[in-house]
């Protein structure tokens, strides 16, 4: 068949058959697949260098999941492979979900982020009552921390820890400086429960997990019996090791009681977080203006920007805004709003710190050809 006629038939078929990709599809798909291929190679190399046992990654570009992969072992000693349905803890990255929950309540008129805590909570210490709700979200409250190096204050129950922290003086005037602590999110969970009329976990299940399509997302810690949960590991020395002991892979246990869930209790998959990112980008969870407000850095009393927005750490502003969630030195996601890009990396190694290598992955998706080639994938798909 002459080349001219062959080209004519291809063009004609593309016009009358909507299922046939356009002529430029091969070029753009190649660019898209090249970004994914570079990401796979980079992830495998990083896992080898850092000795990361298991990892999930998902990339969202232009409101679509363009990559979802699982690598390595979810459980080393039993040789259990990591799959797209393996659950990983988000730890402190959970705070971003709490930020969305508070933004939803604000949109519904149930919470005023400028209001003092005393409007929504009773029996607060006098020094806490004038703190603004938004200052809890951004860690500018100046309140003392309910956790210390050993866990809950006093080493006892949640109730004992609350009594202990409530007896402490404030550490700084509200709004004076950024001071990360878990007390802020214990209080936010109480506000969410009081203003929504349901427990914190149930409100997130209805308002975010179900709404975004996150079937594998739940709450718990390494002591809970959670089906499909990855085993956590660390190369940190044990307390009984001699000073010159070689690093060795060991189990890592963490305790996250329900009162702390708003600050670190979610277990999920990279696929589920990707679907949540898609829902955010499509404004199915929050309207556009509310997302923009949620990602705006909290202003300190002296007029400078703090380190956090409303539930989201601000990880950078140059060359563009970068917000995200970082948890347990093993899980992270970073959103680049102006690039319409989000990268999620979950691992089972304490010290992997994926927030440090996610920017390199984001760079692979900077090409405009990749943006045009992005296509949606259903949750759980591998590419």
Tab-separated table of C-alpha atoms in Angstrom:
chain	number	residue	atom	x	y	z
A	1	UNK	CA	0.000	0.000	0.000
A	2	UNK	CA	1.455	3.440	-0.897
A	3	UNK	CA	2.647	5.401	2.122
A	4	UNK	CA	0.348	8.345	1.378
A	5	UNK	CA	-2.767	6.137	1.278
A	6	UNK	CA	-1.674	4.290	4.426
A	7	UNK	CA	-1.329	7.580	6.292
A	8	UNK	CA	-4.741	8.729	5.017
A	9	UNK	CA	-6.405	5.541	6.306
A	10	UNK	CA	-4.793	5.960	9.725
A	11	UNK	CA	-6.025	9.544	9.971
A	12	UNK	CA	-9.504	8.551	8.802
A	13	UNK	CA	-9.663	5.706	11.319
A	14	UNK	CA	-8.571	8.003	14.127
A	15	UNK	CA	-11.393	10.387	13.280
A	16	UNK	CA	-14.200	7.806	13.134
A	17	UNK	CA	-12.982	5.356	15.792
A	18	UNK	CA	-12.737	7.092	19.180
A	19	UNK	CA	-10.920	4.129	20.693
A	20	UNK	CA	-7.925	4.516	18.371
A	21	UNK	CA	-5.158	6.757	19.799
A	22	UNK	CA	-4.134	9.815	17.777
A	23	UNK	CA	-0.975	9.810	15.706
A	24	UNK	CA	1.040	11.700	18.330
A	25	UNK	CA	0.206	9.113	21.039
A	26	UNK	CA	3.331	7.047	20.405
A	27	UNK	CA	5.573	10.090	20.865
A	28	UNK	CA	3.896	11.338	24.044
A	29	UNK	CA	3.507	7.835	25.500
A	30	UNK	CA	7.223	7.290	24.964
A	31	UNK	CA	8.002	10.458	26.931
A	32	UNK	CA	5.642	9.403	29.720
A	33	UNK	CA	7.053	5.883	29.894
A	34	UNK	CA	10.577	7.258	29.955
A	35	UNK	CA	9.762	9.263	33.106
A	36	UNK	CA	8.292	6.145	34.706
A	37	UNK	CA	11.290	4.061	33.636
A	38	UNK	CA	13.694	6.612	35.121
A	39	UNK	CA	11.681	6.561	38.351
A	40	UNK	CA	11.813	2.767	38.565
A	41	UNK	CA	15.575	2.741	38.080
A	42	UNK	CA	16.088	5.540	40.581
A	43	UNK	CA	13.895	3.857	43.210
A	44	UNK	CA	15.682	0.526	42.848
A	45	UNK	CA	19.087	2.191	43.087
A	46	UNK	CA	18.006	4.200	46.130
A	47	UNK	CA	16.641	1.116	47.844
A	48	UNK	CA	19.947	-0.647	47.284
A	49	UNK	CA	22.064	2.253	48.556
A	50	UNK	CA	19.900	2.888	51.631
A	51	UNK	CA	19.122	-0.812	52.162
A	52	UNK	CA	15.374	-0.180	52.206
A	53	UNK	CA	13.523	-3.516	52.505
A	54	UNK	CA	10.155	-2.511	50.995
A	55	UNK	CA	8.699	0.499	49.204
A	56	UNK	CA	5.598	1.734	47.411
A	57	UNK	CA	5.532	4.704	45.067
A	58	UNK	CA	2.734	6.525	43.282
A	59	UNK	CA	2.909	9.594	41.039
A	60	UNK	CA	-0.050	11.869	40.281
A	61	UNK	CA	0.287	14.218	37.327
A	62	UNK	CA	-2.425	16.564	36.053
A	63	UNK	CA	-5.036	14.902	38.252
A	64	UNK	CA	-4.227	11.356	37.069
A	65	UNK	CA	-2.287	8.468	38.579
A	66	UNK	CA	0.514	7.889	36.071
A	67	UNK	CA	2.626	5.448	38.080
A	68	UNK	CA	1.945	2.988	40.892
A	69	UNK	CA	4.545	0.387	41.830
A	70	UNK	CA	5.652	-1.788	44.746
A	71	UNK	CA	9.191	-3.025	45.375
A	72	UNK	CA	11.051	-5.264	47.777
A	73	UNK	CA	9.851	-7.037	50.897
A	74	UNK	CA	7.066	-6.083	53.268
A	75	UNK	CA	8.409	-8.669	55.721
A	76	UNK	CA	12.064	-9.650	55.417
A	77	UNK	CA	12.267	-12.662	57.681
A	78	UNK	CA	9.384	-14.444	55.945
A	79	UNK	CA	10.163	-13.246	52.433
A	80	UNK	CA	6.766	-11.534	52.000
A	81	UNK	CA	6.783	-9.288	48.943
A	82	UNK	CA	5.534	-5.723	48.994
A	83	UNK	CA	2.407	-5.371	46.842
A	84	UNK	CA	0.203	-2.385	45.942
A	85	UNK	CA	-2.184	-3.468	48.735
A	86	UNK	CA	0.447	-3.617	51.510
A	87	UNK	CA	-0.395	-1.126	54.253
A	88	UNK	CA	2.276	1.290	55.483
A	89	UNK	CA	2.001	3.754	58.393
A	90	UNK	CA	1.911	7.440	57.549
A	91	UNK	CA	2.748	8.468	61.098
A	92	UNK	CA	2.965	12.287	61.216
A	93	UNK	CA	1.948	12.613	57.562
A	94	UNK	CA	-1.537	11.876	58.943
A	95	UNK	CA	-1.605	15.533	59.994
A	96	UNK	CA	-2.281	16.539	56.382
A	97	UNK	CA	-5.527	14.542	56.484
A	98	UNK	CA	-6.442	16.287	59.730
A	99	UNK	CA	-5.784	19.579	57.944
A	100	UNK	CA	-8.268	18.600	55.230
A	101	UNK	CA	-10.831	17.592	57.876
A	102	UNK	CA	-10.572	20.978	59.573
A	103	UNK	CA	-10.842	22.776	56.228
A	104	UNK	CA	-13.997	20.782	55.475
A	105	UNK	CA	-15.542	21.778	58.802
A	106	UNK	CA	-14.588	25.394	58.166
A	107	UNK	CA	-16.251	25.271	54.742
A	108	UNK	CA	-19.374	23.828	56.337
A	109	UNK	CA	-19.471	26.704	58.840
A	110	UNK	CA	-18.931	24.383	61.801
A	111	UNK	CA	-15.477	25.692	62.732
A	112	UNK	CA	-13.942	29.140	62.559
A	113	UNK	CA	-10.194	28.706	62.188
A	114	UNK	CA	-9.681	32.179	63.680
A	115	UNK	CA	-11.669	31.336	66.804
A	116	UNK	CA	-10.041	30.660	70.189
A	117	UNK	CA	-10.023	27.103	71.486
A	118	UNK	CA	-12.372	28.099	74.295
A	119	UNK	CA	-15.195	28.365	71.758
A	120	UNK	CA	-15.067	24.624	71.102
A	121	UNK	CA	-13.399	23.007	74.123
A	122	UNK	CA	-14.167	23.210	77.836
A	123	UNK	CA	-11.887	22.549	80.803
A	124	UNK	CA	-8.782	23.974	79.178
A	125	UNK	CA	-5.961	25.480	81.234
A	126	UNK	CA	-6.303	29.256	81.367
A	127	UNK	CA	-3.138	29.768	79.302
A	128	UNK	CA	-4.528	27.666	76.457
A	129	UNK	CA	-7.960	29.209	76.024
A	130	UNK	CA	-6.990	32.097	73.723
A	131	UNK	CA	-4.952	29.999	71.284
A	132	UNK	CA	-6.492	30.114	67.774
A	133	UNK	CA	-7.570	26.937	66.002
A	134	UNK	CA	-5.320	27.736	63.035
A	135	UNK	CA	-2.348	27.946	65.403
A	136	UNK	CA	-2.886	24.325	66.396
A	137	UNK	CA	-2.801	23.294	62.742
A	138	UNK	CA	0.438	25.185	62.085
A	139	UNK	CA	2.242	24.327	65.347
A	140	UNK	CA	2.421	27.942	66.460
A	141	UNK	CA	0.299	27.478	69.587
A	142	UNK	CA	3.225	27.499	72.027
A	143	UNK	CA	1.591	24.687	74.016
A	144	UNK	CA	3.649	22.030	75.826
A	145	UNK	CA	4.033	18.620	74.196
A	146	UNK	CA	2.103	15.611	75.464
A	147	UNK	CA	5.009	13.388	74.342
A	148	UNK	CA	8.579	13.227	75.540
A	149	UNK	CA	11.515	11.043	74.484
A	150	UNK	CA	9.904	8.004	76.127
A	151	UNK	CA	6.402	8.472	74.739
A	152	UNK	CA	3.356	9.752	76.600
A	153	UNK	CA	4.258	12.034	79.487
A	154	UNK	CA	4.741	10.130	82.709
A	155	UNK	CA	4.902	6.776	80.942
A	156	UNK	CA	1.338	5.969	81.955
A	157	UNK	CA	-2.128	6.085	80.410
A	158	UNK	CA	-3.506	8.628	77.966
A	159	UNK	CA	-5.530	10.184	80.802
A	160	UNK	CA	-2.447	10.514	83.000
A	161	UNK	CA	-0.488	12.081	80.147
A	162	UNK	CA	-3.244	14.623	79.564
A	163	UNK	CA	-3.252	15.621	83.225
A	164	UNK	CA	0.529	15.975	83.127
A	165	UNK	CA	0.643	18.190	80.025
A	166	UNK	CA	-2.250	20.353	81.222
A	167	UNK	CA	-0.258	21.138	84.373
A	168	UNK	CA	2.753	22.426	82.416
A	169	UNK	CA	3.245	26.122	81.569
A	170	UNK	CA	2.999	27.269	77.958
A	171	UNK	CA	6.350	27.301	76.205
A	172	UNK	CA	5.805	30.470	74.139
A	173	UNK	CA	3.090	33.020	73.439
A	174	UNK	CA	0.700	31.849	70.745
A	175	UNK	CA	1.891	32.834	67.273
A	176	UNK	CA	5.401	33.757	68.366
A	177	UNK	CA	7.251	30.834	66.779
A	178	UNK	CA	6.919	27.413	65.207
A	179	UNK	CA	7.082	24.612	67.792
A	180	UNK	CA	6.139	21.133	66.589
A	181	UNK	CA	4.210	19.059	69.120
A	182	UNK	CA	1.464	16.452	69.365
A	183	UNK	CA	-0.733	18.296	71.879
A	184	UNK	CA	-1.989	20.459	69.011
A	185	UNK	CA	-3.445	17.473	67.178
A	186	UNK	CA	-4.937	15.858	70.273
A	187	UNK	CA	-6.947	19.064	70.630
A	188	UNK	CA	-7.834	19.145	66.920
A	189	UNK	CA	-9.210	15.606	67.134
A	190	UNK	CA	-11.463	16.731	69.987
A	191	UNK	CA	-12.683	19.716	67.995
A	192	UNK	CA	-13.406	17.524	64.964
A	193	UNK	CA	-15.372	15.055	67.080
A	194	UNK	CA	-17.322	17.803	68.832
A	195	UNK	CA	-18.196	19.796	65.710
A	196	UNK	CA	-18.900	16.854	63.412
A	197	UNK	CA	-20.876	14.807	65.920
A	198	UNK	CA	-18.816	11.673	65.307
A	199	UNK	CA	-15.440	10.267	66.365
A	200	UNK	CA	-12.377	11.576	64.539
A	201	UNK	CA	-11.700	8.288	62.708
A	202	UNK	CA	-15.306	7.986	61.535
A	203	UNK	CA	-15.328	11.560	60.251
A	204	UNK	CA	-12.214	10.907	58.169
A	205	UNK	CA	-13.620	7.614	56.919
A	206	UNK	CA	-16.767	9.281	55.628
A	207	UNK	CA	-15.414	12.625	54.537
A	208	UNK	CA	-12.146	11.525	52.923
A	209	UNK	CA	-11.443	7.788	52.693
A	210	UNK	CA	-14.847	6.838	51.240
A	211	UNK	CA	-15.179	10.048	49.240
A	212	UNK	CA	-11.767	9.649	47.571
A	213	UNK	CA	-11.896	5.865	47.100
A	214	UNK	CA	-9.364	4.643	49.670
A	215	UNK	CA	-10.448	1.076	50.546
A	216	UNK	CA	-7.159	0.045	52.193
A	217	UNK	CA	-6.872	2.998	54.574
A	218	UNK	CA	-7.366	2.459	58.307
A	219	UNK	CA	-5.902	3.378	61.709
A	220	UNK	CA	-3.530	1.588	64.069
A	221	UNK	CA	0.079	0.986	65.050
A	222	UNK	CA	2.641	-1.823	65.091
A	223	UNK	CA	0.996	-3.434	68.118
A	224	UNK	CA	-2.383	-3.712	66.392
A	225	UNK	CA	-3.314	-6.724	64.271
A	226	UNK	CA	-3.756	-5.012	60.906
A	227	UNK	CA	-4.136	-7.305	57.890
A	228	UNK	CA	-1.561	-6.758	55.163
A	229	UNK	CA	0.545	-4.313	57.188
A	230	UNK	CA	4.250	-4.074	56.393
A	231	UNK	CA	6.736	-4.864	59.145
A	232	UNK	CA	8.756	-1.845	60.262
A	233	UNK	CA	12.558	-2.033	60.440
A	234	UNK	CA	15.543	0.043	61.491
A	235	UNK	CA	19.334	-0.097	61.419
A	236	UNK	CA	19.530	1.899	64.660
A	237	UNK	CA	21.646	0.199	67.347
A	238	UNK	CA	19.853	-1.631	70.120
A	239	UNK	CA	20.277	-0.471	73.676
A	240	UNK	CA	22.176	-3.665	74.507
A	241	UNK	CA	24.606	-3.388	71.566
A	242	UNK	CA	28.264	-2.530	72.235
A	243	UNK	CA	29.387	0.850	70.867
A	244	UNK	CA	31.319	-0.750	67.997
A	245	UNK	CA	28.523	-3.076	66.878
A	246	UNK	CA	27.870	-3.173	63.125
A	247	UNK	CA	24.448	-1.893	62.050
A	248	UNK	CA	21.916	-4.685	61.587
A	249	UNK	CA	18.325	-4.768	60.478
A	250	UNK	CA	15.941	-5.068	63.418
A	251	UNK	CA	12.245	-4.695	64.096
A	252	UNK	CA	10.952	-1.240	64.971
A	253	UNK	CA	7.868	-0.898	67.153
A	254	UNK	CA	5.836	2.253	67.647
A	255	UNK	CA	2.824	2.968	69.833
A	256	UNK	CA	0.025	5.232	68.563
A	257	UNK	CA	-2.976	5.287	70.948
A	258	UNK	CA	-6.318	6.557	69.606
A	259	UNK	CA	-5.928	9.954	71.275
A	260	UNK	CA	-2.911	10.560	68.995
A	261	UNK	CA	-4.464	9.284	65.755
A	262	UNK	CA	-5.070	12.793	64.383
A	263	UNK	CA	-1.330	13.370	64.517
A	264	UNK	CA	-0.058	10.022	63.284
A	265	UNK	CA	-2.472	7.084	63.180
A	266	UNK	CA	-3.188	6.306	59.506
A	267	UNK	CA	-2.084	3.093	57.781
A	268	UNK	CA	-2.580	3.126	54.028
A	269	UNK	CA	-1.097	2.449	50.595
A	270	UNK	CA	0.550	4.704	48.048
A	271	UNK	CA	-2.357	3.924	45.710
A	272	UNK	CA	-4.884	5.132	48.274
A	273	UNK	CA	-2.944	8.327	48.967
A	274	UNK	CA	-2.729	8.896	45.211
A	275	UNK	CA	-6.506	8.643	44.925
A	276	UNK	CA	-6.784	11.162	47.773
A	277	UNK	CA	-4.462	13.487	45.865
A	278	UNK	CA	-6.609	13.104	42.754
A	279	UNK	CA	-9.731	13.929	44.763
A	280	UNK	CA	-8.022	17.042	46.150
A	281	UNK	CA	-6.886	18.142	42.696
A	282	UNK	CA	-10.400	17.657	41.301
A	283	UNK	CA	-11.871	19.595	44.260
A	284	UNK	CA	-14.067	16.692	45.331
A	285	UNK	CA	-12.961	17.076	48.960
A	286	UNK	CA	-12.536	20.843	49.125
A	287	UNK	CA	-13.230	23.772	46.783
A	288	UNK	CA	-10.257	25.342	45.052
A	289	UNK	CA	-10.061	28.399	47.315
A	290	UNK	CA	-10.079	26.231	50.438
A	291	UNK	CA	-7.199	24.102	49.166
A	292	UNK	CA	-5.196	27.240	48.416
A	293	UNK	CA	-5.899	28.614	51.889
A	294	UNK	CA	-4.980	25.291	53.509
A	295	UNK	CA	-1.582	25.320	51.759
A	296	UNK	CA	-0.782	28.924	52.706
A	297	UNK	CA	1.987	29.225	55.331
A	298	UNK	CA	0.822	30.404	58.737
A	299	UNK	CA	1.891	33.987	59.467
A	300	UNK	CA	3.740	34.503	62.753
A	301	UNK	CA	3.215	37.491	65.028
A	302	UNK	CA	6.237	39.284	63.550
A	303	UNK	CA	4.830	38.990	60.032
A	304	UNK	CA	7.125	36.232	58.803
A	305	UNK	CA	5.916	32.889	57.521
A	306	UNK	CA	6.023	29.858	59.778
A	307	UNK	CA	7.238	26.419	58.716
A	308	UNK	CA	3.757	24.934	58.343
A	309	UNK	CA	0.469	25.690	56.679
A	310	UNK	CA	-2.835	24.255	57.981
A	311	UNK	CA	-1.810	20.672	58.659
A	312	UNK	CA	0.836	20.606	55.934
A	313	UNK	CA	4.547	21.362	56.294
A	314	UNK	CA	5.755	23.884	53.742
A	315	UNK	CA	8.789	22.078	52.334
A	316	UNK	CA	9.843	24.787	49.929
A	317	UNK	CA	8.784	27.861	47.981
A	318	UNK	CA	11.552	28.013	45.358
A	319	UNK	CA	11.237	27.563	42.432
A	320	UNK	CA	7.596	26.954	43.346
A	321	UNK	CA	5.453	25.925	46.298
A	322	UNK	CA	6.046	22.462	47.763
A	323	UNK	CA	3.792	21.157	50.530
A	324	UNK	CA	3.417	17.643	51.813
A	325	UNK	CA	3.441	15.195	54.648
A	326	UNK	CA	6.402	13.547	56.357
A	327	UNK	CA	6.087	10.734	58.868
A	328	UNK	CA	8.239	8.468	60.969
A	329	UNK	CA	11.366	9.107	58.875
A	330	UNK	CA	9.957	6.460	56.505
A	331	UNK	CA	6.904	7.871	54.696
A	332	UNK	CA	6.391	11.077	52.735
A	333	UNK	CA	4.404	12.750	49.993
A	334	UNK	CA	5.131	16.057	48.330
A	335	UNK	CA	2.671	18.131	46.306
A	336	UNK	CA	3.854	20.651	43.707
A	337	UNK	CA	0.602	22.587	43.092
A	338	UNK	CA	1.909	24.756	40.243
A	339	UNK	CA	3.215	21.660	38.422
A	340	UNK	CA	0.017	19.700	39.111
A	341	UNK	CA	2.259	16.966	40.456
A	342	UNK	CA	2.363	14.826	43.586
A	343	UNK	CA	4.802	12.049	44.507
A	344	UNK	CA	4.069	9.548	47.288
A	345	UNK	CA	6.725	7.207	48.701
A	346	UNK	CA	6.030	4.826	51.589
A	347	UNK	CA	8.743	2.582	53.050
A	348	UNK	CA	9.196	0.219	55.990
A	349	UNK	CA	12.623	1.531	57.018
A	350	UNK	CA	13.006	4.119	59.759
A	351	UNK	CA	15.651	6.489	58.431
A	352	UNK	CA	14.763	6.095	54.746
A	353	UNK	CA	13.498	9.719	54.782
A	354	UNK	CA	11.880	9.664	51.323
A	355	UNK	CA	11.197	13.398	51.493
A	356	UNK	CA	14.901	13.796	50.702
A	357	UNK	CA	14.813	11.901	47.400
A	358	UNK	CA	11.261	12.646	46.220
A	359	UNK	CA	12.389	15.943	44.601
A	360	UNK	CA	14.685	13.972	42.280
A	361	UNK	CA	11.720	11.829	41.215
A	362	UNK	CA	9.591	14.933	40.693
A	363	UNK	CA	12.219	16.211	38.282
A	364	UNK	CA	11.610	13.271	35.959
A	365	UNK	CA	8.034	14.517	35.382
A	366	UNK	CA	8.909	18.104	34.520
A	367	UNK	CA	8.671	17.608	30.748
A	368	UNK	CA	5.539	19.044	29.082
A	369	UNK	CA	5.413	15.931	26.876
A	370	UNK	CA	4.970	13.830	30.001
A	371	UNK	CA	2.136	16.069	31.139
A	372	UNK	CA	0.242	15.602	27.869
A	373	UNK	CA	0.766	11.847	27.890
A	374	UNK	CA	-0.626	11.204	31.378
A	375	UNK	CA	-3.527	8.786	31.495
A	376	UNK	CA	-5.686	7.674	34.415
A	377	UNK	CA	-5.091	4.371	36.163
A	378	UNK	CA	-7.574	2.703	38.500
A	379	UNK	CA	-6.597	2.263	42.137
A	380	UNK	CA	-4.316	-0.734	42.545
A	381	UNK	CA	-3.079	-0.667	38.955
A	382	UNK	CA	0.588	-1.200	38.204
A	383	UNK	CA	2.412	0.468	35.382
